[in-house]
mmCIF file of C-alpha atoms in Angstrom:
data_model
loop_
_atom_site.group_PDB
_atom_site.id
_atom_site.type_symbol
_atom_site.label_atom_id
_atom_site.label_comp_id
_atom_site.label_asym_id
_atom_site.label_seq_id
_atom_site.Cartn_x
_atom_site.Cartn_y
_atom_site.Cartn_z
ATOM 1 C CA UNK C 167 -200.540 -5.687 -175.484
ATOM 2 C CA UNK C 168 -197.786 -7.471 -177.137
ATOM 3 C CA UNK C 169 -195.174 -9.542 -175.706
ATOM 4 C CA UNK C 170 -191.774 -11.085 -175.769
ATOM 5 C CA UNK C 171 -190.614 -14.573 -175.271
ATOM 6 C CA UNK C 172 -187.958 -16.694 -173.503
ATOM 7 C CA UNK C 173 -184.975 -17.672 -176.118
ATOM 8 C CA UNK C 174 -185.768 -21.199 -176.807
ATOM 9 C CA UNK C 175 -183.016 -21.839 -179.239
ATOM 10 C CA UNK C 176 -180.472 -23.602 -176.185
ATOM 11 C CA UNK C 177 -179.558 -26.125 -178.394
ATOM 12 C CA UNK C 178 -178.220 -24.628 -181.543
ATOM 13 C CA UNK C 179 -175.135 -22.330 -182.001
ATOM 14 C CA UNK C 180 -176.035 -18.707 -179.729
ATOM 15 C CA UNK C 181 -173.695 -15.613 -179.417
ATOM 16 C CA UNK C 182 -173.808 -14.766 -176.027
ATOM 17 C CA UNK C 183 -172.568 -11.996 -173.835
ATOM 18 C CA UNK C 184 -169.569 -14.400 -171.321
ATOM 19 C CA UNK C 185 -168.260 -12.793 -168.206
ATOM 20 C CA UNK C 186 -165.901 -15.607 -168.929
ATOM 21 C CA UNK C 187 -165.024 -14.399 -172.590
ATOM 22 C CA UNK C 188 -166.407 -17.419 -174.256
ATOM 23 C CA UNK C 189 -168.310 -16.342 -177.843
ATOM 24 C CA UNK C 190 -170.571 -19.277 -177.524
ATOM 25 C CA UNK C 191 -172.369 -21.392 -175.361
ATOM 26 C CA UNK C 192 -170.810 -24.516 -173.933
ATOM 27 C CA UNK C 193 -172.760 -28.169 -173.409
ATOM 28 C CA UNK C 194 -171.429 -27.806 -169.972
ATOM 29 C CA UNK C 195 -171.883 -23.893 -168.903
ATOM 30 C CA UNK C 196 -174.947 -22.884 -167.113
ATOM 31 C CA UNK C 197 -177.124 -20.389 -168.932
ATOM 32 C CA UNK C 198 -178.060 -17.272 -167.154
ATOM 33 C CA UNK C 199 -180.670 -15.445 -169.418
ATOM 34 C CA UNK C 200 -181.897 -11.624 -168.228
ATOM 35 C CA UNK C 201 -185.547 -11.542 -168.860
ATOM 36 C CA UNK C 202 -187.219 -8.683 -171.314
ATOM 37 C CA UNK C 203 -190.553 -8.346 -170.616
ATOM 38 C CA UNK C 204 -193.696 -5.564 -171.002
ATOM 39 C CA UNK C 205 -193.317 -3.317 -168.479
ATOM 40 C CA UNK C 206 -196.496 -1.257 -169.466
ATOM 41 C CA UNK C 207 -199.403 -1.418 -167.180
ATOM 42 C CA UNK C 208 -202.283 -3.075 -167.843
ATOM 43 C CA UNK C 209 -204.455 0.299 -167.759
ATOM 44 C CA UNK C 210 -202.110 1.395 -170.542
ATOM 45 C CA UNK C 211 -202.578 -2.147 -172.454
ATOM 46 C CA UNK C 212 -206.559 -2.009 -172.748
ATOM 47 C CA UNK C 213 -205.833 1.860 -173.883
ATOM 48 C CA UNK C 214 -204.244 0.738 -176.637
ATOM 49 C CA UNK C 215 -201.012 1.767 -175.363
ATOM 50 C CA UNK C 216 -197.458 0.605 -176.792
ATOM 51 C CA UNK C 217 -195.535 -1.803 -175.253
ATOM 52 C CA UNK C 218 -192.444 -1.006 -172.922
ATOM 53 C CA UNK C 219 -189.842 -3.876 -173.159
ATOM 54 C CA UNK C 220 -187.315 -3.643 -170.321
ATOM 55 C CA UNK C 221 -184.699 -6.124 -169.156
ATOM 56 C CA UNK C 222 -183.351 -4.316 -166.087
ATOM 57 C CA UNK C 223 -185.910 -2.826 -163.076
ATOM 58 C CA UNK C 224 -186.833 -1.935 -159.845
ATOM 59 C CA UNK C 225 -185.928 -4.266 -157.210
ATOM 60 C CA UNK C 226 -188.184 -7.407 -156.953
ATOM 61 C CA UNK C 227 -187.816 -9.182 -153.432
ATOM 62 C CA UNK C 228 -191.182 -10.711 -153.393
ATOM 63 C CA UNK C 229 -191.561 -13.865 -155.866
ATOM 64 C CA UNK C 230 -194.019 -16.640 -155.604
ATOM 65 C CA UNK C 231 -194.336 -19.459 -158.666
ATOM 66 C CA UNK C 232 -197.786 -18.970 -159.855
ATOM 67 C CA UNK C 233 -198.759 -22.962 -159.511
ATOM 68 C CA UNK C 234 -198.584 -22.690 -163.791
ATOM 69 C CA UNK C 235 -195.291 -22.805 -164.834
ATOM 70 C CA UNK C 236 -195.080 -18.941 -164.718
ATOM 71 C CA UNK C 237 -194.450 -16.407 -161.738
ATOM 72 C CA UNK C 238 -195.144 -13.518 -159.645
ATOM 73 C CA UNK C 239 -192.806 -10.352 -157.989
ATOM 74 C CA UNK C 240 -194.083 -7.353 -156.351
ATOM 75 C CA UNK C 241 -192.613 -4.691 -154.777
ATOM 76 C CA UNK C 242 -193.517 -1.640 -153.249
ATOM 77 C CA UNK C 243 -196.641 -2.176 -154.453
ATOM 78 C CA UNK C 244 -195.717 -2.917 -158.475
ATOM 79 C CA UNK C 245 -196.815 -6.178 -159.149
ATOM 80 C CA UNK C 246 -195.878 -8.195 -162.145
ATOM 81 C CA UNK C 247 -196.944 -11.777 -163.419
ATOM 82 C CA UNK C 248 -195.168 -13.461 -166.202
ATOM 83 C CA UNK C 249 -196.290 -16.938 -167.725
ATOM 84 C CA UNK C 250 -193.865 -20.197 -168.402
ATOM 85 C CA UNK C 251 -193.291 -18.666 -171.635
ATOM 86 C CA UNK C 252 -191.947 -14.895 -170.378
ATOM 87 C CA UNK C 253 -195.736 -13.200 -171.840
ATOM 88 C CA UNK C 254 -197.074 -10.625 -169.549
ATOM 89 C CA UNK C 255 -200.183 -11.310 -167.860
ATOM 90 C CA UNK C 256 -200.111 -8.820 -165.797
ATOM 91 C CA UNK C 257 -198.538 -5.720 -164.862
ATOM 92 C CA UNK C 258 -200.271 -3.315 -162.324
ATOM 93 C CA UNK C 259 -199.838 -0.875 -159.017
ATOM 94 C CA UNK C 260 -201.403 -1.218 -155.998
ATOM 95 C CA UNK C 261 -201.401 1.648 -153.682
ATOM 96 C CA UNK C 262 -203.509 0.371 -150.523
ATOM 97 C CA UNK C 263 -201.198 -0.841 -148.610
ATOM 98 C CA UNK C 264 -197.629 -0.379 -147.205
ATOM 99 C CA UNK C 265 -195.276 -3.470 -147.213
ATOM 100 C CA UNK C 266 -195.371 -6.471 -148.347
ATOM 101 C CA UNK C 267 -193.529 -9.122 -146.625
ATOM 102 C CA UNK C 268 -194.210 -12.563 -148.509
ATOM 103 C CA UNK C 269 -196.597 -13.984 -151.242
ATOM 104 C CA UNK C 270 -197.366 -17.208 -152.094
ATOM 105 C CA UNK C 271 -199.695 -18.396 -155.286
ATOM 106 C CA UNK C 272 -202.857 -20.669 -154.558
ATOM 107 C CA UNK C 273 -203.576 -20.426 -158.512
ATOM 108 C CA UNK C 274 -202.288 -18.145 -160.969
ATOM 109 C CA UNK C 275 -204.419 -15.402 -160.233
ATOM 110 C CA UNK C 276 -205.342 -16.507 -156.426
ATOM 111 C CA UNK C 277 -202.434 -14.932 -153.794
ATOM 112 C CA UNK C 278 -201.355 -15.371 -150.306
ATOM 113 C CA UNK C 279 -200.516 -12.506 -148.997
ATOM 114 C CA UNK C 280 -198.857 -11.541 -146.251
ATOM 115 C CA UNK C 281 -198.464 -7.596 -145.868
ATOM 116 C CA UNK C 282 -198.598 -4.597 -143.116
ATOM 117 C CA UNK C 283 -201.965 -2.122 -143.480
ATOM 118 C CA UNK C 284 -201.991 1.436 -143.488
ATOM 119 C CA UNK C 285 -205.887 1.781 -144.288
ATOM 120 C CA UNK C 286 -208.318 1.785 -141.138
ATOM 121 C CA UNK C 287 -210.851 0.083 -144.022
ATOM 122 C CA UNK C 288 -208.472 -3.078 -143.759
ATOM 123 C CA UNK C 289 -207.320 -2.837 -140.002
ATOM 124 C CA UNK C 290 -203.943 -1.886 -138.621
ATOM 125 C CA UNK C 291 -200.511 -4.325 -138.030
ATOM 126 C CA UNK C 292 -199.806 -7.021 -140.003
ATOM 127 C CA UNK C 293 -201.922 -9.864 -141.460
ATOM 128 C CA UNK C 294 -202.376 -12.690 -144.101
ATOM 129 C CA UNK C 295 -205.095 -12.094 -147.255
ATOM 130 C CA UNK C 296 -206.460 -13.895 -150.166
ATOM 131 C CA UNK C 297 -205.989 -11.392 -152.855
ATOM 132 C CA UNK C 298 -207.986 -11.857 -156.078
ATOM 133 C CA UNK C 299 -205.746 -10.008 -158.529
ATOM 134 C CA UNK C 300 -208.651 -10.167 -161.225
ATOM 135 C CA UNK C 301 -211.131 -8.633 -158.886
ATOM 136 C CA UNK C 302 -208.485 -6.634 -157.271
ATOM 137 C CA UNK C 303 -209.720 -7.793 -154.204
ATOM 138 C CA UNK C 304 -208.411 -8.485 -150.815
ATOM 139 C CA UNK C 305 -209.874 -11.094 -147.926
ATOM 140 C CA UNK C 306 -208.475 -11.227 -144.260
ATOM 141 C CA UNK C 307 -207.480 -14.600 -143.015
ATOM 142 C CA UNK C 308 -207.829 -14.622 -139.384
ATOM 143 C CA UNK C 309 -204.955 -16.152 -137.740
ATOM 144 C CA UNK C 310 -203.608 -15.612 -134.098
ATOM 145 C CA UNK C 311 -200.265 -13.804 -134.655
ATOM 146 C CA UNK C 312 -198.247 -11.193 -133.510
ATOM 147 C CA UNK C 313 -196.433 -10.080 -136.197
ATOM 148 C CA UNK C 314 -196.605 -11.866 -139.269
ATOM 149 C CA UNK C 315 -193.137 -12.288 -141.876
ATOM 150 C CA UNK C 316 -192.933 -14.315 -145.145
ATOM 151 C CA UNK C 317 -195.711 -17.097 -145.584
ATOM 152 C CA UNK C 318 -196.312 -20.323 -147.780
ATOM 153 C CA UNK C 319 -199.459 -22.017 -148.923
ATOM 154 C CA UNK C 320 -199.216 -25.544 -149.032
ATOM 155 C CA UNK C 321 -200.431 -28.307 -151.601
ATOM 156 C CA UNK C 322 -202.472 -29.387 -148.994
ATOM 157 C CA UNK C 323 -204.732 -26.329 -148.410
ATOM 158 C CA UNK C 324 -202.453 -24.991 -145.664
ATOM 159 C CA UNK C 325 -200.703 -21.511 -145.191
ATOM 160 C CA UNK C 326 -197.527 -21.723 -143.040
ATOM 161 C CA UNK C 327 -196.441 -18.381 -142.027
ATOM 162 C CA UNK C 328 -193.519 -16.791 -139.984
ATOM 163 C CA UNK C 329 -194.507 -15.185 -136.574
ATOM 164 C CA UNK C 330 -192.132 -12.749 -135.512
ATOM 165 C CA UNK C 331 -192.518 -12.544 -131.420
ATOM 166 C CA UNK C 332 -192.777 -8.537 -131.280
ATOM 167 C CA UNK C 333 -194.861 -5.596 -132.015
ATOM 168 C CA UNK C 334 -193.459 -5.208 -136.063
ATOM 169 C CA UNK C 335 -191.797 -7.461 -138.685
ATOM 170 C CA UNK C 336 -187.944 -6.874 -138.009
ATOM 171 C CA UNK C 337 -186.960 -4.283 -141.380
ATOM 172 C CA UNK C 338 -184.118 -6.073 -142.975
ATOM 173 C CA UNK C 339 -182.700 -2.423 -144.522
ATOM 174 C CA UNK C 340 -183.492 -0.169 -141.160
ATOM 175 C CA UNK C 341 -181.151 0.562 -138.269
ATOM 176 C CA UNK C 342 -177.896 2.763 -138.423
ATOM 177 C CA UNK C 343 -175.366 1.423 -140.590
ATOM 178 C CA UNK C 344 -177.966 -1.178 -141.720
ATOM 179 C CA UNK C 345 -178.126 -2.970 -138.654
ATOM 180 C CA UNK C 346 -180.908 -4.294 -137.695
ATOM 181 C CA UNK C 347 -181.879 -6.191 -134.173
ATOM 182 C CA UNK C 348 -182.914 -9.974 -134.393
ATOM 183 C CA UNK C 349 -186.262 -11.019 -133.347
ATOM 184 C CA UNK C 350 -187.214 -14.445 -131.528
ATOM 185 C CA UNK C 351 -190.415 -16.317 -134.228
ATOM 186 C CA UNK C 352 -192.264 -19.040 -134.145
ATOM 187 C CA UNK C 353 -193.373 -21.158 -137.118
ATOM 188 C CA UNK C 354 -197.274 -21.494 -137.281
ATOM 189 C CA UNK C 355 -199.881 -22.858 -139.956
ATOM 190 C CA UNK C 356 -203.720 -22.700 -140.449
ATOM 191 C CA UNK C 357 -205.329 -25.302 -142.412
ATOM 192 C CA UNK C 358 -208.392 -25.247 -144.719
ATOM 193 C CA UNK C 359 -210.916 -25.484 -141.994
ATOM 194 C CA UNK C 360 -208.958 -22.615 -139.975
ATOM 195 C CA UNK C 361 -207.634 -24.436 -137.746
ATOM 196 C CA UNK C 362 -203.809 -23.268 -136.447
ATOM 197 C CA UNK C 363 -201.200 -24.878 -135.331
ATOM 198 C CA UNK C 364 -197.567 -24.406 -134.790
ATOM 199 C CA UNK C 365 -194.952 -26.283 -136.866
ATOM 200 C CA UNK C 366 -191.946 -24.145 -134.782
ATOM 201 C CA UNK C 367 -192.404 -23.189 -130.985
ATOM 202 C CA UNK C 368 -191.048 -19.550 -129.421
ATOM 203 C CA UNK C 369 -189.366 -22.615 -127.441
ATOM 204 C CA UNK C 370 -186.946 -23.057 -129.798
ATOM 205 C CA UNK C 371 -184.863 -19.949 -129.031
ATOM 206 C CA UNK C 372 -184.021 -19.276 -132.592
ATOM 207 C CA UNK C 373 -184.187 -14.952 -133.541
ATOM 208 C CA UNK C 374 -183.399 -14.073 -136.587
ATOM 209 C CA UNK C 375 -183.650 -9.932 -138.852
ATOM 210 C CA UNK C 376 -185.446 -12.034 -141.794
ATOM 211 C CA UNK C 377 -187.229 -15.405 -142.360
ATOM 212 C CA UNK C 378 -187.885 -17.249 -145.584
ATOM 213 C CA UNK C 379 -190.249 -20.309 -145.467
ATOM 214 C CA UNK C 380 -191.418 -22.776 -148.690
ATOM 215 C CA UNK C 381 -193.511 -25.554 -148.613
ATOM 216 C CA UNK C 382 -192.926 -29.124 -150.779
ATOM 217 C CA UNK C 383 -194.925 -31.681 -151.502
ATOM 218 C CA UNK C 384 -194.789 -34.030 -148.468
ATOM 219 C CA UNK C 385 -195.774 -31.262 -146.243
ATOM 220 C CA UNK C 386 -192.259 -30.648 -144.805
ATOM 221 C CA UNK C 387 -191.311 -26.738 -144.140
ATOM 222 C CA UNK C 388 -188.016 -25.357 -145.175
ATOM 223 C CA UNK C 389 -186.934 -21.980 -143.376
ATOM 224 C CA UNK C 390 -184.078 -20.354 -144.360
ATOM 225 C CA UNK C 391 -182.771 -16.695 -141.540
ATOM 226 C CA UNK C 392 -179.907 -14.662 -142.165
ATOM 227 C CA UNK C 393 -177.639 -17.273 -140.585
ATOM 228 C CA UNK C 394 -178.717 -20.539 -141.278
ATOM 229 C CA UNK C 395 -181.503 -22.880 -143.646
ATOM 230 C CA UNK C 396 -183.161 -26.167 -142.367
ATOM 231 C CA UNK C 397 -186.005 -28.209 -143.322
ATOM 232 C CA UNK C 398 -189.161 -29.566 -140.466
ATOM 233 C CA UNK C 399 -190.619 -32.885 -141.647
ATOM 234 C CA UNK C 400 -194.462 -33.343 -141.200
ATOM 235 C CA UNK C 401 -193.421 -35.240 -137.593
ATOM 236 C CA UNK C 402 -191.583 -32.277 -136.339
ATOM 237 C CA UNK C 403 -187.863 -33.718 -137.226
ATOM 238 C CA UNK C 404 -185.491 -30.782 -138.060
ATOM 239 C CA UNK C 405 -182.453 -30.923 -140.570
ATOM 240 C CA UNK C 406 -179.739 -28.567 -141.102
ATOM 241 C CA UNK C 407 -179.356 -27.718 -144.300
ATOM 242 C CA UNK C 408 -176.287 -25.559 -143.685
ATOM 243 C CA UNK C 409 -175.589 -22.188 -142.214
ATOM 244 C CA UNK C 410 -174.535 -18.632 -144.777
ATOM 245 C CA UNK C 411 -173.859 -15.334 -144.165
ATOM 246 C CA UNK C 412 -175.878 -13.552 -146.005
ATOM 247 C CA UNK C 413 -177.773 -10.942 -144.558
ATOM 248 C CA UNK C 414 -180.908 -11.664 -146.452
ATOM 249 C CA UNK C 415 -182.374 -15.256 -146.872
ATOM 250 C CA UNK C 416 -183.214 -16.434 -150.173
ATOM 251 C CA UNK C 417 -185.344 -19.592 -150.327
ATOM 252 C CA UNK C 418 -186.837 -21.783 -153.197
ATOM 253 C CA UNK C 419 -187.385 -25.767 -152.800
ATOM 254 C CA UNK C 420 -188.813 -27.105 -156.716
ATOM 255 C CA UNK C 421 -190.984 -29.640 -157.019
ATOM 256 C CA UNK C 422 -188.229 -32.774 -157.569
ATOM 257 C CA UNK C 423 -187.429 -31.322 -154.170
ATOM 258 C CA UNK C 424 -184.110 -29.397 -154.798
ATOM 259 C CA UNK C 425 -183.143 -26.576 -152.680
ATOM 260 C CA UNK C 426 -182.109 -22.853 -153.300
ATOM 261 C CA UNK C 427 -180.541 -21.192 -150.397
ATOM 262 C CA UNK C 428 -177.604 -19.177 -149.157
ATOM 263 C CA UNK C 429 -174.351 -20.554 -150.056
ATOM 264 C CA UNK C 430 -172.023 -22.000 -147.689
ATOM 265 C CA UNK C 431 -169.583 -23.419 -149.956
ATOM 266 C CA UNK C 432 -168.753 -20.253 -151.713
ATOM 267 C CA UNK C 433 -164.809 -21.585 -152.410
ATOM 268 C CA UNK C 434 -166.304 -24.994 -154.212
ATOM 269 C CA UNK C 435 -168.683 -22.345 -156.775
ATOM 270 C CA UNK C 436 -165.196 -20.845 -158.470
ATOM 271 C CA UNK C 437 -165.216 -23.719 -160.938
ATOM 272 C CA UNK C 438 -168.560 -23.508 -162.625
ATOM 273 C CA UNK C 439 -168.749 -23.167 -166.208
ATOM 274 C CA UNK C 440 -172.148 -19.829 -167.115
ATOM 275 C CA UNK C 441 -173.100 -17.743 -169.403
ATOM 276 C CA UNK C 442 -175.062 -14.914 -169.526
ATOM 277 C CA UNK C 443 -176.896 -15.011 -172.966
ATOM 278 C CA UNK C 444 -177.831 -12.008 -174.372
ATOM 279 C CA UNK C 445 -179.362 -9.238 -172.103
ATOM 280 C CA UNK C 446 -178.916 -4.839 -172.749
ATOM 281 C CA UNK C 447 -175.445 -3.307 -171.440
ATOM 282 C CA UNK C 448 -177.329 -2.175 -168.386
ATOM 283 C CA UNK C 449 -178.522 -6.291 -167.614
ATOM 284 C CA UNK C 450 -174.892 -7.077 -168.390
ATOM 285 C CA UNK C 451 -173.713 -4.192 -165.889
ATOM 286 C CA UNK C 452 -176.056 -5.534 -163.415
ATOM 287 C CA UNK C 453 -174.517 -9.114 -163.712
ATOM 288 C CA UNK C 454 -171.359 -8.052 -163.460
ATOM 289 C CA UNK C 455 -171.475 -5.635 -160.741
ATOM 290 C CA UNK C 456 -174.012 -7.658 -158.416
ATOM 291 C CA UNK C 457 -174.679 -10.605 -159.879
ATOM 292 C CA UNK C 458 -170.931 -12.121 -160.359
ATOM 293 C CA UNK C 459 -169.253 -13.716 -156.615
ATOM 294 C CA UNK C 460 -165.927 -13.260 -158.063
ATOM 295 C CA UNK C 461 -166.730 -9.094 -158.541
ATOM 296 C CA UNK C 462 -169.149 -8.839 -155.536
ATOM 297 C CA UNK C 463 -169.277 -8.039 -151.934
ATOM 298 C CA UNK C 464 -172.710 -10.130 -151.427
ATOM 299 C CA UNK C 465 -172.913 -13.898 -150.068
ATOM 300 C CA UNK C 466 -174.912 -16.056 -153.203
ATOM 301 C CA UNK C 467 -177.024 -19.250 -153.504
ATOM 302 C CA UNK C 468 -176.133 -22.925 -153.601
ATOM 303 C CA UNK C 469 -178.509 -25.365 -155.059
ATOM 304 C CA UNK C 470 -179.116 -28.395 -152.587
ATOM 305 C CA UNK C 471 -179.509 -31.790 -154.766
ATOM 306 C CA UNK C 472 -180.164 -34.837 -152.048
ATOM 307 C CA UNK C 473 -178.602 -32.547 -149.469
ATOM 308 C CA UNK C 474 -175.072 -32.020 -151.588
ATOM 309 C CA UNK C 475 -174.981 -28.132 -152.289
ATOM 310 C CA UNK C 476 -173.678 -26.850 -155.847
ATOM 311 C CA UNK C 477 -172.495 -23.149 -154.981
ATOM 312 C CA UNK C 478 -173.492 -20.475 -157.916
ATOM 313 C CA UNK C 479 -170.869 -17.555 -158.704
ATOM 314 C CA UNK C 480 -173.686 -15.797 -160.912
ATOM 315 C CA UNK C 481 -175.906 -15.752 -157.740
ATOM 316 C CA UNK C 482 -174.491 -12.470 -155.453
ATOM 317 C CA UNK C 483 -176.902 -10.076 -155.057
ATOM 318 C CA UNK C 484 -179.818 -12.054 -155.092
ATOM 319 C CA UNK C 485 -183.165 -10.955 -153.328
ATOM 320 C CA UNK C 486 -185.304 -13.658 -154.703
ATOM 321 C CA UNK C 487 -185.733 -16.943 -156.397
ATOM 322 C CA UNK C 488 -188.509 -19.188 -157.916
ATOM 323 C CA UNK C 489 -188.022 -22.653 -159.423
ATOM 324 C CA UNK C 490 -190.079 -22.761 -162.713
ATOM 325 C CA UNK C 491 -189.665 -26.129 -163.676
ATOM 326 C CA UNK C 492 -188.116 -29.095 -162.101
ATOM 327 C CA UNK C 493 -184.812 -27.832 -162.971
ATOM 328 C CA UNK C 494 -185.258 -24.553 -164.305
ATOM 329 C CA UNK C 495 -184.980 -21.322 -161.673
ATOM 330 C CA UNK C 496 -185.508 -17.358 -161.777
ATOM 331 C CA UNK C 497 -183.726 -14.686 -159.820
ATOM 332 C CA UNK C 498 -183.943 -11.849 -158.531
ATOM 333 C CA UNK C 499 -180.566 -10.222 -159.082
ATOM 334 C CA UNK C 500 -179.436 -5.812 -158.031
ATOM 335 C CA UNK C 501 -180.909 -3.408 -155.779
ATOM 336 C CA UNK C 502 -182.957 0.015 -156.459
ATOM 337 C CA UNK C 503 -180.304 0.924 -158.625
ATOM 338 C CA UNK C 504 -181.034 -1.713 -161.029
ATOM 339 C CA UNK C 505 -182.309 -5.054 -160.836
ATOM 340 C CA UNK C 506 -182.675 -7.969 -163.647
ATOM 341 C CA UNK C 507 -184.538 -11.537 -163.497
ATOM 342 C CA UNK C 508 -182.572 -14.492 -165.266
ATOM 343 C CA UNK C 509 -183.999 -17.455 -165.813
ATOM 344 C CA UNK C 510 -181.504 -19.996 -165.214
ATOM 345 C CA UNK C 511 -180.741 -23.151 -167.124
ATOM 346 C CA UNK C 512 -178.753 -25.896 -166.194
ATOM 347 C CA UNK C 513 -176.154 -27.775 -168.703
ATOM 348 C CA UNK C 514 -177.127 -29.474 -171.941
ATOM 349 C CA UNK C 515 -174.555 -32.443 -170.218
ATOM 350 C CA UNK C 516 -176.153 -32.721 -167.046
ATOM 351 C CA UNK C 517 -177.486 -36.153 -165.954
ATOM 352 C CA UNK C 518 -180.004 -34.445 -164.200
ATOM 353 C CA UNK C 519 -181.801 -31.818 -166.275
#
């Protein structure tokens, strides 16, 4: 198999494709860079196959970083790993189960996954499993759940997972007119050892139709619903971190501790200098029909920096995000129509990159 790589080049003199009309990059514009990758499977690969380089695909909601400076998406069973440098690794189909509903990376080829079964060889409802995507194997982690959402594992050797309080994991896209009915969670985690215990009560009263979680460093928990983000320190403190509208949660926290959620200070993102370097007409249609807040319906992301938020107009649409450096970020941008991955670069000028 053969491979592509990121565009390096950020400091010299790039054409790029602006929704802003600028013909090159500014110092102080944010770079928003659609991904081409090898979409051929790996079956294909070891066949001697060709490769299939593709900047716009199916839509990716599930993204974990891969603990390696690269990442992981699946989706509907179509899993795909790039490394820091945008090679392929891995791109496969898995067909043994139904839906996913969060992954996390213990290693770059070691998986947390959270999904619901539809083999009697696995069990039935939802659960968590170690998933060796070498081997291609899967291993139950018994937890005491209901019915389990997104999930985290933790520096520390734990898994913190969402546990909705009812018989199925509330379906973000079901219900007439795409409404969907919230569900009361809890918060829980199991630790090395197996040993659970539960980070947020069903005493809290919160419901929610979708949870986020993440993990950093310190051991704190972020959650992020289809209302509102906050963070749970390791004594059981809980911060706001501001509420959003939008109707799915998007949730990354890097490790200098920066936060991507759901914007709530969509009128202060107007202002922001991007470009979006490069990409095929259909990336750039993507962009421009989802991706841009000033052309789109869809609430976007704000980054959180020592709890001041920094809205981003080239975030609408997003289903996904994943910090890949301390200040460098992926999303997830479109729907089943279309859907394209930019990696996301802050400004030459910034203090902070």
């Amino acid at each position: 198999m053969t491979y592509r790589r990121w565009m390096t080049a950020w400091g010299s003199v790039v054409l790029v494709v602006s929704l802003s009309a600028c013909s090159v990059i500014s110092p102080d514009s944010w770079r928003v860079a659609p991904i081409e990758f090898d979409n051929a499977l790996d079956d294909d690969a070891l066949d001697g196959g060709i490769e299939n380089l593709i900047d716009v695909t199916y839509s990716m909601a599930n993204i974990t970083a891969d603990t390696a400076g690269g990442f992981w998406t699946e989706s509907g069973g179509s899993w795909l790993h790039l490394d820091q440098s945008g090679d392929t690794l891995s791109r496969f189909n898995d067909d043994d189960f139904s839906t996913v509903h969060g992954i996390s990376a213990v290693s770059p080829t070691d998986l947390v996954v959270s999904r619901t079964d539809r083999t009697d060889a696995l069990g039935s409802g939802t659960g968590i499993f170690r998933f060796d995507t070498q081997a291609g194997t899967w291993t139950r982690i018994g937890v005491d759940a209901t019915a389990i959402g997104d999930v985290a594992a933790g520096a520390d050797g734990r898994i913190v997972f969402v546990d909705f309080l009812g018989e199925t994991v509330p379906d973000v896209y079901a219900g007439p007119s795409g409404s969907v009915q919230p569900k009361p969670f809890a918060v829980r985690a199991i630790d090395a050892t197996g040993r659970e215990t539960t980070v947020l009560g069903a005493d809290s009263g919160l419901t929610a139709t979708a949870v986020a979680i993440e993990t950093d460093s310190t051991g704190a928990v972020y959650v992020s619903t289809n209302r509102e983000t906050f963070a749970i320190d390791v004594d059981g403190t809980v911060t706001s971190l501001g509420a959003h509208s939008n109707r799915m949660p998007v949730l990354a926290v890097s490790p200098a501790g920066n936060v991507l959620a759901g914007n709530s200070t969509a009128d202060e993102a107007t202002d922001l200098d991007w470009s979006l370097v490069r990409g095929s007409s259909k990336a750039q249609d993507v962009m421009a029909n989802k991706g841009d807040c000033s052309r789109s319906a869809t609430g976007g992301l704000a980054i959180l920096q020592a709890g001041k938020p920094t809205g981003l107009p080239f975030s609408c649409g997003a289903k996904a995000a994943v910090w890949v450096t301390d200040t460098a970020f992926v999303l997830s941008i479109g729907d089943e129509a279309g859907t394209i991955l930019v990696r996301v670069t802050p400004p030459e000028s910034d203090p902070d990159r």
